[in-house]
Structure formats: structure tokens, C-alpha cells
Short mmCIF file of C-alpha atoms and ligand atoms in Angstrom, two decimals:
data_model
loop_
_atom_site.label_atom_id
_atom_site.label_comp_id
_atom_site.label_asym_id
_atom_site.label_seq_id
_atom_site.Cartn_x
_atom_site.Cartn_y
_atom_site.Cartn_z
CA MET A 254 88.33 58.30 129.01
CA LYS A 255 91.44 60.41 128.71
CA GLU A 256 91.33 63.75 128.33
CA GLN A 257 92.83 66.26 125.00
CA ASN A 258 95.56 68.87 125.87
CA CYS A 259 94.34 69.92 122.82
CA THR A 260 90.34 70.85 122.97
CA ASN A 261 89.66 73.39 124.89
CA GLU A 262 89.65 76.78 123.79
CA THR A 263 91.44 78.77 125.98
CA ASN A 264 94.74 76.18 125.15
CA PRO A 265 94.68 75.19 121.78
CA THR A 266 98.42 74.38 121.66
CA TYR A 267 100.42 72.20 122.78
CA SER A 268 104.81 73.11 123.91
CA ARG A 269 106.63 72.57 121.00
CA ARG A 270 109.26 70.77 122.62
CA ASN A 271 106.96 68.01 124.22
CA PHE A 272 105.12 67.40 120.82
CA LEU A 273 108.57 66.92 119.34
CA SER A 274 109.46 64.85 121.88
CA GLY A 275 106.16 62.88 121.34
CA LEU A 276 106.52 62.19 117.83
CA GLY A 277 110.13 60.59 118.54
CA LEU A 278 111.30 64.34 116.72
CA ALA A 279 114.07 66.47 118.66
CA ALA A 280 113.15 70.06 117.81
CA GLY A 281 114.52 71.90 115.20
CA GLY A 282 115.40 67.89 113.66
CA THR A 283 114.38 66.27 110.90
CA ALA A 284 113.90 61.99 111.49
CA LEU A 285 110.24 61.86 110.47
CA GLY A 286 109.76 57.92 110.99
CA GLY A 287 112.57 57.00 108.11
CA THR A 288 111.77 60.12 105.83
CA THR A 289 114.62 62.91 105.87
CA ALA A 290 113.14 66.00 105.12
CA THR A 291 115.44 68.79 102.62
CA ALA A 292 116.09 72.08 103.74
CA ASP A 293 113.20 73.90 102.13
CA GLU A 294 111.07 70.84 104.07
CA LYS A 295 112.69 72.48 107.58
CA LYS A 296 110.81 75.48 106.86
CA GLU A 297 108.78 76.31 110.06
CA VAL A 298 105.31 77.69 108.57
CA LYS A 299 102.83 78.41 111.26
CA ALA A 300 99.22 77.11 111.48
CA ASN A 301 96.46 78.76 112.13
CA TYR A 302 93.56 77.84 114.48
CA ARG A 303 90.32 78.20 115.12
CA THR A 304 86.70 77.14 117.15
CA LEU A 305 85.68 74.21 115.90
CA GLY A 306 81.50 75.44 116.71
CA LYS A 307 80.30 74.24 119.77
CA THR A 308 82.66 71.20 120.37
CA GLY A 309 85.34 73.77 121.32
CA LEU A 310 87.60 72.13 119.95
CA LYS A 311 90.70 74.68 118.65
CA VAL A 312 91.42 72.81 115.62
CA SER A 313 93.98 74.33 112.69
CA THR A 314 92.43 75.51 110.06
CA ILE A 315 93.95 73.41 107.14
CA SER A 316 93.34 69.57 108.23
CA MET A 317 95.06 66.30 106.93
CA GLY A 318 92.68 63.87 104.94
CA THR A 319 94.45 60.15 103.98
CA VAL A 320 92.77 58.99 101.14
CA GLY A 321 96.23 58.12 100.19
CA ALA A 322 97.28 56.37 103.51
CA GLN A 323 100.78 59.32 103.42
CA ASP A 324 103.19 56.97 105.34
CA ILE A 325 103.34 57.33 109.30
CA GLY A 326 106.85 60.17 108.39
CA PHE A 327 104.41 61.83 106.43
CA LEU A 328 101.95 62.33 108.81
CA LYS A 329 104.33 63.51 111.78
CA PHE A 330 105.46 65.92 109.58
CA GLY A 331 102.08 67.35 109.47
CA PHE A 332 101.86 67.71 112.91
CA ALA A 333 105.36 68.54 113.69
CA GLN A 334 103.38 71.78 111.30
CA GLY A 335 100.57 72.28 113.51
CA ILE A 336 98.63 70.49 112.10
CA ASN A 337 96.32 68.82 115.13
CA PHE A 338 93.38 67.15 113.01
CA ILE A 339 93.25 64.18 111.21
CA HIS A 340 90.91 62.12 109.32
CA THR A 341 90.62 58.89 108.02
CA ALA A 342 87.97 56.13 107.32
CA PRO A 343 88.53 51.94 108.07
CA ASN A 344 87.90 51.70 103.72
CA TYR A 345 90.68 54.10 102.26
CA SER A 346 93.43 52.68 100.85
CA ASN A 347 92.24 49.55 101.49
CA GLY A 348 92.46 49.56 105.14
CA LYS A 349 96.27 51.11 104.51
CA ALA A 350 95.50 54.06 105.80
CA ILE A 351 93.82 53.92 109.53
CA ILE A 352 96.36 51.33 110.21
CA ASN A 353 99.18 54.87 109.36
CA VAL A 354 97.09 56.85 111.22
CA GLY A 355 97.05 55.04 114.57
CA LYS A 356 101.06 54.37 114.26
CA ALA A 357 100.74 58.16 113.80
CA LEU A 358 99.48 59.25 117.01
CA GLN A 359 101.11 56.67 118.94
CA GLY A 360 102.78 58.94 121.61
CA ILE A 361 100.57 62.06 121.04
CA ARG A 362 96.77 61.64 120.61
CA LYS A 363 95.86 63.92 123.33
CA ASP A 364 96.96 66.28 121.06
CA ILE A 365 95.50 65.76 118.09
CA VAL A 366 91.58 65.93 117.11
CA LEU A 367 90.83 62.82 115.36
CA GLY A 368 87.99 62.56 113.41
CA LEU A 369 86.59 58.88 111.78
CA LYS A 370 84.36 58.30 108.76
CA CYS A 371 81.75 55.40 110.47
CA SER A 372 81.35 53.97 107.14
CA PHE A 373 80.04 50.92 108.82
CA ASN A 374 77.06 49.84 110.11
CA VAL A 375 76.09 52.32 112.71
CA GLU A 376 73.35 49.83 114.08
CA ASP A 377 75.80 48.07 116.40
CA ASP A 378 79.56 48.93 117.96
CA LYS A 379 81.22 46.26 115.52
CA GLY A 380 82.53 48.76 113.18
CA ILE A 381 83.37 51.67 115.49
CA ASP A 382 84.80 49.38 118.08
CA ASP A 383 86.89 47.36 115.42
CA ALA A 384 88.29 51.42 114.35
CA LEU A 385 89.23 52.27 117.88
CA LYS A 386 91.36 48.84 118.36
CA ILE A 387 93.25 49.95 114.80
CA LEU A 388 94.00 53.15 115.86
CA GLY A 389 95.00 52.68 119.52
CA THR A 390 92.91 54.76 120.97
CA ASP A 391 89.39 53.93 123.66
CA HIS A 392 87.52 57.12 121.47
CA THR A 393 87.34 59.61 118.50
CA ASP A 394 86.57 63.16 118.93
CA ILE A 395 84.30 62.84 115.96
CA ALA A 396 81.95 59.75 114.49
CA PHE A 397 81.40 61.26 110.93
CA PHE A 398 78.65 59.62 109.61
CA PRO A 399 78.86 59.47 105.78
CA ILE A 400 75.05 59.98 104.14
CA GLN A 401 74.95 60.08 100.31
CA LYS A 402 71.01 60.50 100.10
CA ALA A 403 68.46 62.93 100.87
CA SER A 404 65.92 60.83 102.26
CA LEU A 405 69.38 58.81 104.98
CA ALA A 406 69.98 61.66 107.09
CA LEU A 407 66.61 61.39 108.22
CA ASP A 408 67.26 57.72 108.94
CA PRO A 409 67.08 57.22 113.00
CA LYS A 410 69.84 54.90 113.27
CA TYR A 411 72.54 57.78 113.27
CA LYS A 412 70.65 60.00 115.92
CA ALA A 413 70.91 56.12 117.66
CA ALA A 414 74.37 55.55 117.30
CA ALA A 415 75.06 59.33 117.75
CA GLU A 416 73.67 58.84 121.17
CA ARG A 417 74.90 55.23 121.94
CA TRP A 418 78.38 56.33 121.23
CA LYS A 419 78.16 59.38 122.92
CA LYS A 420 76.82 57.79 125.92
CA SER A 421 79.91 55.51 126.39
CA GLY A 422 82.34 57.37 125.41
CA LYS A 423 83.30 56.26 121.95
CA CYS A 424 83.18 59.88 120.58
CA LYS A 425 82.46 63.08 121.61
CA TYR A 426 81.56 64.81 118.90
CA VAL A 427 79.16 63.91 116.21
CA GLY A 428 79.52 64.95 112.12
CA LEU A 429 77.96 64.76 108.95
CA THR A 430 79.65 64.06 105.81
CA SER A 431 78.68 63.98 102.01
CA HIS A 432 79.85 64.13 98.79
CA LYS A 433 76.61 63.26 96.98
CA GLU A 434 72.64 65.36 96.98
CA THR A 435 74.75 66.77 99.16
CA ILE A 436 72.67 70.63 100.18
CA GLN A 437 69.53 68.29 100.96
CA VAL A 438 71.32 65.62 102.42
CA LEU A 439 72.88 68.07 104.92
CA GLN A 440 69.54 70.40 105.48
CA ASN A 441 67.95 67.17 106.69
CA GLY A 442 70.82 66.33 109.10
CA MET A 443 70.90 69.65 110.27
CA LYS A 444 67.19 69.87 111.49
CA GLN A 445 67.77 66.20 113.23
CA GLY A 446 69.25 69.11 115.56
CA PHE A 447 72.52 65.99 117.28
CA TYR A 448 74.41 66.64 114.52
CA ASP A 449 77.93 69.03 115.90
CA ILE A 450 79.75 69.32 112.30
CA ILE A 451 79.08 69.28 108.82
CA MET A 452 81.66 68.56 106.11
CA PRO A 453 80.42 68.98 102.91
CA ALA A 454 81.98 68.14 99.53
CA TYR A 455 82.25 71.86 98.14
CA ASN A 456 84.21 74.15 95.78
CA VAL A 457 84.06 77.45 94.89
CA ASP A 458 81.57 77.25 92.19
CA MET A 459 79.21 76.62 94.64
CA GLU A 460 78.99 79.38 96.76
CA GLU A 461 75.72 80.90 95.85
CA GLU A 462 73.73 77.46 96.38
CA PHE A 463 75.71 76.98 99.71
CA ALA A 464 74.53 79.70 101.39
CA PRO A 465 71.35 78.78 103.11
CA VAL A 466 73.61 75.59 104.43
CA PHE A 467 75.76 78.15 105.74
CA ALA A 468 73.39 80.47 107.23
CA GLU A 469 71.60 77.75 109.22
CA ALA A 470 75.75 75.56 109.91
CA LYS A 471 75.68 79.16 111.56
CA LYS A 472 72.42 79.25 113.13
CA GLN A 473 73.75 75.89 115.19
CA ASN A 474 76.68 76.98 116.14
CA LEU A 475 78.39 73.84 114.05
CA GLY A 476 81.77 73.32 112.67
CA VAL A 477 82.24 73.31 108.80
CA VAL A 478 85.01 71.73 107.94
CA LEU A 479 84.97 71.44 103.44
CA MET A 480 86.72 68.46 101.48
CA LYS A 481 86.89 67.60 98.26
CA THR A 482 87.90 71.63 97.23
CA LYS A 483 90.81 71.13 95.03
CA ARG A 484 88.39 70.34 91.73
CA GLY A 485 90.56 71.74 88.62
CA LEU A 486 91.85 74.58 90.50
CA GLU A 487 95.90 74.04 90.46
CA GLY A 488 99.18 75.81 92.25
CA MET A 489 98.13 79.32 93.24
CA ASP A 490 94.68 79.51 91.81
CA TYR A 491 94.44 76.38 94.41
CA ASN A 492 96.38 78.15 97.39
CA LYS A 493 93.19 81.55 96.48
CA ALA A 494 90.83 79.07 96.64
CA ILE A 495 92.29 78.11 100.15
CA ALA A 496 92.06 81.99 101.39
CA ARG A 497 88.43 82.49 100.35
CA TYR A 498 87.27 79.02 101.35
CA LEU A 499 89.03 80.10 105.43
CA GLU A 500 87.55 83.50 104.36
CA THR A 501 84.10 82.57 104.09
CA LYS A 502 81.57 81.68 107.37
CA PRO A 503 81.24 79.86 109.18
CA VAL A 504 84.12 77.42 107.25
CA THR A 505 86.38 75.98 110.40
CA THR A 506 88.73 74.06 108.71
CA VAL A 507 89.50 73.08 105.06
CA VAL A 508 90.70 68.53 104.83
CA LYS A 509 92.92 68.23 102.37
CA GLY A 510 94.80 65.24 101.60
CA MET A 511 97.82 65.52 101.27
CA ALA A 512 101.32 64.15 98.67
CA THR A 513 104.00 65.80 99.59
CA TYR A 514 105.79 68.00 102.27
CA VAL A 515 106.14 70.71 100.40
CA GLU A 516 102.56 70.73 99.72
CA ILE A 517 101.69 70.54 103.90
CA GLN A 518 103.46 74.34 104.00
CA GLU A 519 102.43 75.27 100.91
CA LEU A 520 98.78 74.99 102.03
CA LEU A 521 99.96 76.33 105.71
CA THR A 522 101.13 79.88 103.90
CA ALA A 523 97.82 79.38 101.62
CA SER A 524 95.61 79.53 104.96
CA SER A 525 97.21 82.62 106.07
CA MET A 526 96.77 84.94 102.84
CA LYS A 527 94.87 87.21 102.25
CA LEU A 528 92.99 88.43 99.46
CA VAL A 529 91.46 91.63 97.88
CA ALA A 530 88.02 91.88 95.37
CA ALA A 531 90.01 91.52 91.85
CA ASP A 532 91.40 87.46 93.20
CA ARG A 533 87.85 86.72 95.05
CA GLU A 534 86.27 87.84 91.06
CA MET A 535 88.96 85.50 89.10
CA LEU A 536 88.61 82.64 91.45
CA LYS A 537 85.15 83.25 90.39
CA GLU A 538 85.42 82.39 86.88
CA LYS A 539 88.71 80.16 86.61
CA ALA A 540 86.23 77.43 89.25
CA ARG A 541 83.67 78.36 86.88
CA ILE A 542 85.57 76.87 83.83
CA ALA A 543 87.44 74.38 85.71
CA MET A 544 84.44 73.00 86.89
CA THR A 545 82.46 73.06 83.41
CA GLY A 546 83.33 69.17 82.43
CA HIS A 547 83.68 68.24 86.06
CA CYS A 548 81.08 66.17 88.40
CA VAL A 549 79.95 68.36 91.20
CA MET A 550 78.63 65.01 92.05
CA CYS A 551 74.54 65.89 92.03
CA GLY A 552 73.47 62.66 91.48
CA ASN A 553 71.40 63.90 88.47
CA CYS A 554 72.06 61.37 86.61
CA THR A 555 71.11 58.37 88.92
CA SER A 556 68.77 59.43 89.46
CA ILE A 557 67.14 59.31 86.02
CA CYS A 558 69.26 56.63 84.26
CA PRO A 559 66.15 54.16 82.41
CA GLU A 560 68.61 51.64 83.08
CA GLY A 561 69.42 51.65 87.01
CA ILE A 562 72.67 52.37 86.53
CA GLN A 563 74.93 54.04 89.52
CA VAL A 564 76.28 57.08 87.25
CA SER A 565 77.32 59.04 89.63
CA ASP A 566 79.68 56.63 92.05
CA ILE A 567 80.88 55.39 88.32
CA VAL A 568 81.42 59.03 87.05
CA ARG A 569 83.22 60.17 90.36
CA CYS A 570 85.93 57.12 90.42
CA SER A 571 87.28 57.92 86.76
CA ASP A 572 86.48 62.18 86.98
CA TYR A 573 87.21 62.69 90.69
CA TYR A 574 90.05 60.46 91.93
CA LEU A 575 91.59 60.16 88.85
CA SER A 576 91.41 63.66 86.25
CA ASN A 577 90.99 65.15 89.60
CA SER A 578 93.15 63.74 92.61
CA ASN A 579 95.31 61.45 90.71
CA PHE A 580 94.74 58.53 93.40
CA PHE A 581 95.06 55.83 90.56
CA GLU A 582 94.83 53.53 93.88
CA MET A 583 91.73 54.82 95.44
CA ALA A 584 89.71 55.12 92.04
CA THR A 585 90.94 51.75 91.38
CA GLU A 586 89.49 50.48 95.14
CA THR A 587 86.44 52.49 94.88
CA TYR A 588 85.04 51.40 91.59
CA GLN A 589 85.58 47.96 92.07
CA GLU A 590 83.61 47.94 95.43
CA LEU A 591 81.19 49.73 94.33
CA PRO A 592 78.16 47.56 94.43
CA GLY A 593 76.27 47.86 91.17
CA ARG A 594 79.20 48.74 88.90
CA ARG A 595 78.85 45.41 86.54
CA ASP A 596 75.40 47.43 85.61
CA ALA A 597 78.01 49.83 83.63
CA GLY A 598 77.32 47.48 80.76
CA SER A 599 73.89 48.26 80.51
CA CYS A 600 74.53 51.46 79.39
CA GLY A 601 72.50 52.40 76.40
CA ASP A 602 74.44 55.25 75.19
CA CYS A 603 71.00 57.24 75.18
CA GLY A 604 72.09 60.26 76.60
CA ILE A 605 69.17 61.24 78.51
CA CYS A 606 72.14 61.39 81.43
CA GLU A 607 74.31 63.84 79.68
CA GLU A 608 71.44 66.00 78.58
CA GLN A 609 70.61 66.66 82.11
CA CYS A 610 74.13 66.98 83.59
CA PRO A 611 74.00 70.50 85.04
CA HIS A 612 77.72 70.73 84.23
CA GLN A 613 78.38 68.73 80.49
CA VAL A 614 79.87 66.21 82.23
CA PRO A 615 80.75 63.67 79.50
CA ILE A 616 79.35 60.47 81.09
CA ILE A 617 79.81 58.24 78.70
CA HIS A 618 83.77 58.52 78.34
CA HIS A 619 83.73 58.27 82.06
CA LEU A 620 81.27 54.93 81.96
CA LYS A 621 84.37 53.76 79.32
CA ARG A 622 87.18 54.85 80.74
CA ALA A 623 86.67 53.37 84.01
CA GLU A 624 85.72 50.30 82.49
CA LYS A 625 88.78 50.40 81.17
CA LEU A 626 91.19 51.33 83.65
CA LEU A 627 90.18 50.39 86.78
CA ALA A 628 87.78 47.52 86.21
S1 SF4 B 709 77.73 63.75 86.16
FE1 SF4 B 709 76.59 65.77 86.27
S2 SF4 B 709 74.77 64.91 86.27
FE2 SF4 B 709 75.64 63.36 86.97
S3 SF4 B 709 76.74 63.49 89.34
FE3 SF4 B 709 77.78 64.59 88.38
S4 SF4 B 709 77.47 66.53 87.77
FE4 SF4 B 709 75.52 65.74 88.30
S1 SF4 B 710 73.34 57.00 78.72
FE1 SF4 B 710 73.30 55.58 79.59
S2 SF4 B 710 74.24 55.98 81.76
FE2 SF4 B 710 73.58 57.84 80.16
S3 SF4 B 710 71.17 58.14 81.27
FE3 SF4 B 710 71.45 56.55 79.15
S4 SF4 B 710 71.61 54.29 80.18
FE4 SF4 B 710 71.96 55.14 81.81
#
């Protein structure tokens, strides 16, 4: 397995000239895989770095998500701005995202920390082997296990895969990621003692309920990556939320799918922002208002639906991917792949789910909307 330059604590960065050369960019140049940056986009914004818990990896405090299958030039632009951690999955954008990530990593693999969501069967090596082949690498730095059910976090197959892949060099570290039953999943997962990193869906409105999770992560010296952090906050409010996330211990980095060059630079700028007490108060209030009516993926509605409908998965497609993130393609693909989506037709409008929802989400509206727009 090849050594990585960026992955030790004392030497987090790389020669900018060599790095840009690896990207196929001249220092100060602007040709980005067929895309040309404007004068504003050329402005250099400095990334900050932190140690990812016990891994010792030094990663940028803003990292790139790839749900939207950004083009290769866009990913290279992010790397050129100093972002050195990228996260992808074989199923993002119907397989397009992982192909683009593989191409963007050519020539610079050793400088980038790669996270791979293992959205495939982990009981054998076919899934990870196929993913690594597409990525053009012999290993992922972090293999993330996506677990959305608390009881599943206790399944020994994950520990077995972690040990097997670490031993064979297919991954260096193992992470646990979750967006449903999140707190219980993380608590069960951390009890297993083999994780190096956690990556929960998180937002400002969850600070209090996450306190015990973060305390345990700190105790175990785990790296903490936050995802799905926007949740109704826009513009400067979201920039301040980024600053708030990064002042929350032991958060290491915020992973975010980015849609424009300017957004990359805004996020990097936000990562250096200092908040005052009034900002924190304002954010709390705005997050509370923004989250009212939006799903936090707690899973309550699914567990109580008398028809056995996978309610929260369907709501996630309509509310998170469509309303919140504007990822129409992702919303459609995810919805069409949901095993139980056809069951939505058996909803009897009983309203129990809406009564029990802690965030007053118009669930029935989302079920109907998903079937109308995403089917
Ligand atoms: S719709 Fe409400 S009850 Fe269902 S997962 Fe979302 S927040 Fe929880
Ligand atoms: S309204 Fe529909 S989705 Fe909600 S609990 Fe009743 S049957 Fe299930």
C-alpha cells in the first residue's frame, strides 16, 4: 500500500506548487478540467486543518461530499483550495459520483483523505473491491458503515469487515455514519469499540441531545465528521452555523455537497469565522424555527405506522433531498430505489404519524408529493 503524504499530524499540507501540478493546474492558473474560474473564484481562501481523532490524519475543516456528482473540474477546484478530505459512495447519483471522484484523484491520491460509504454488502469483499477499482486506488482511508437502525449497529458483521479490510489494507480506518435513529445507532456503535470516526446527520437544533454522544466520542478520541448540516439555514445564517459546528468539541470537519465554486470559498471562509454570544443565541432561535416542519430523521413515524410504511425514508426524499438540498436527481433515484415505496399507497390517512412527529412535519403531504414528483 502506498504511503500518504497528508496523513500525519506533523505534515498536514503539501507543496502547493507540486499539488497544483498534480492537478494539472499551473500555480495561479485557472483551467479546471475544462471549466474556467472567474476572477472572484480565483481568490484564494485558506483551508484550516484539524486532527481526525485517533487516526492522526490531518484533514481540512471543510470537506467535500459528492451526492450531486459534481464534475471533475469542480472537485479539483476544491482540492486546489486546500480541501483534502472527500467522501463518496458507489450509489451516489446512480454511480456517477464515484467515477468522477476516481478521475479527480488521479495523480493526487496520496494527498487526499478518501472516505467511502460502504453502501454494499459488507459480508464479502466484492463491494469494496468494485468501489476501489472505480476509484483507481488500492485502499480507502476510511470505510464508513452506513447504519440506520439502532439494533443493526450491534451486528458483528461490521466488526468482522473492519478487521478484514484493515488487515488486507483495503481500508486504514473505520467510521460509522447514520441519519436515522442516529443517537441510538451511534451509542450502540461506539460501545463496540472498533470505530475510529463517527459521521452523524446533525444540525444546530440538536446540540443538547447530542451532548452525551460527543462526550463519548471525545472519551474514545474519535474523529467527528458532521453531515446534512444545513437544514433550512441559508446564506450568512448557514455560514455562522458552520462556525458553530466547528467550535463544538470534538467536531473535526463538516462534510458538504457543494454546488458552486463560490460556495466552496464561502464555506472555507466560514470555517475561520469567530462567533460572539449573540450569534449563538440567534442561531439557536433560527435553527429552531427552520427545523419546525422539517424532518430530523428520528424514525418515529416509521415505527408507529400501522401499515408498516417506510414513512421516514419517503419523507427524507421529499423533505431533505428535494426541499432542503434541491437535489432532484438524488431525490428521484433514492425514492425509486426504496424497497417499500410502493407501500405508500396503503396509507390510510390515519394521521398517527403526524401526531407523534416531534417536528410537526406534514408527513402525509410528503408521501403524496413524493409519489407525484419522484415516482
Ligand atoms: S417525519 Fe417526523 S417522526 Fe418521521 S422521521 Fe421525520 S421528524 Fe421523525
Ligand atoms: S397517516 Fe399513513 S403513513 Fe401516517 S401512520 Fe397513518 S397510515 Fe402510516
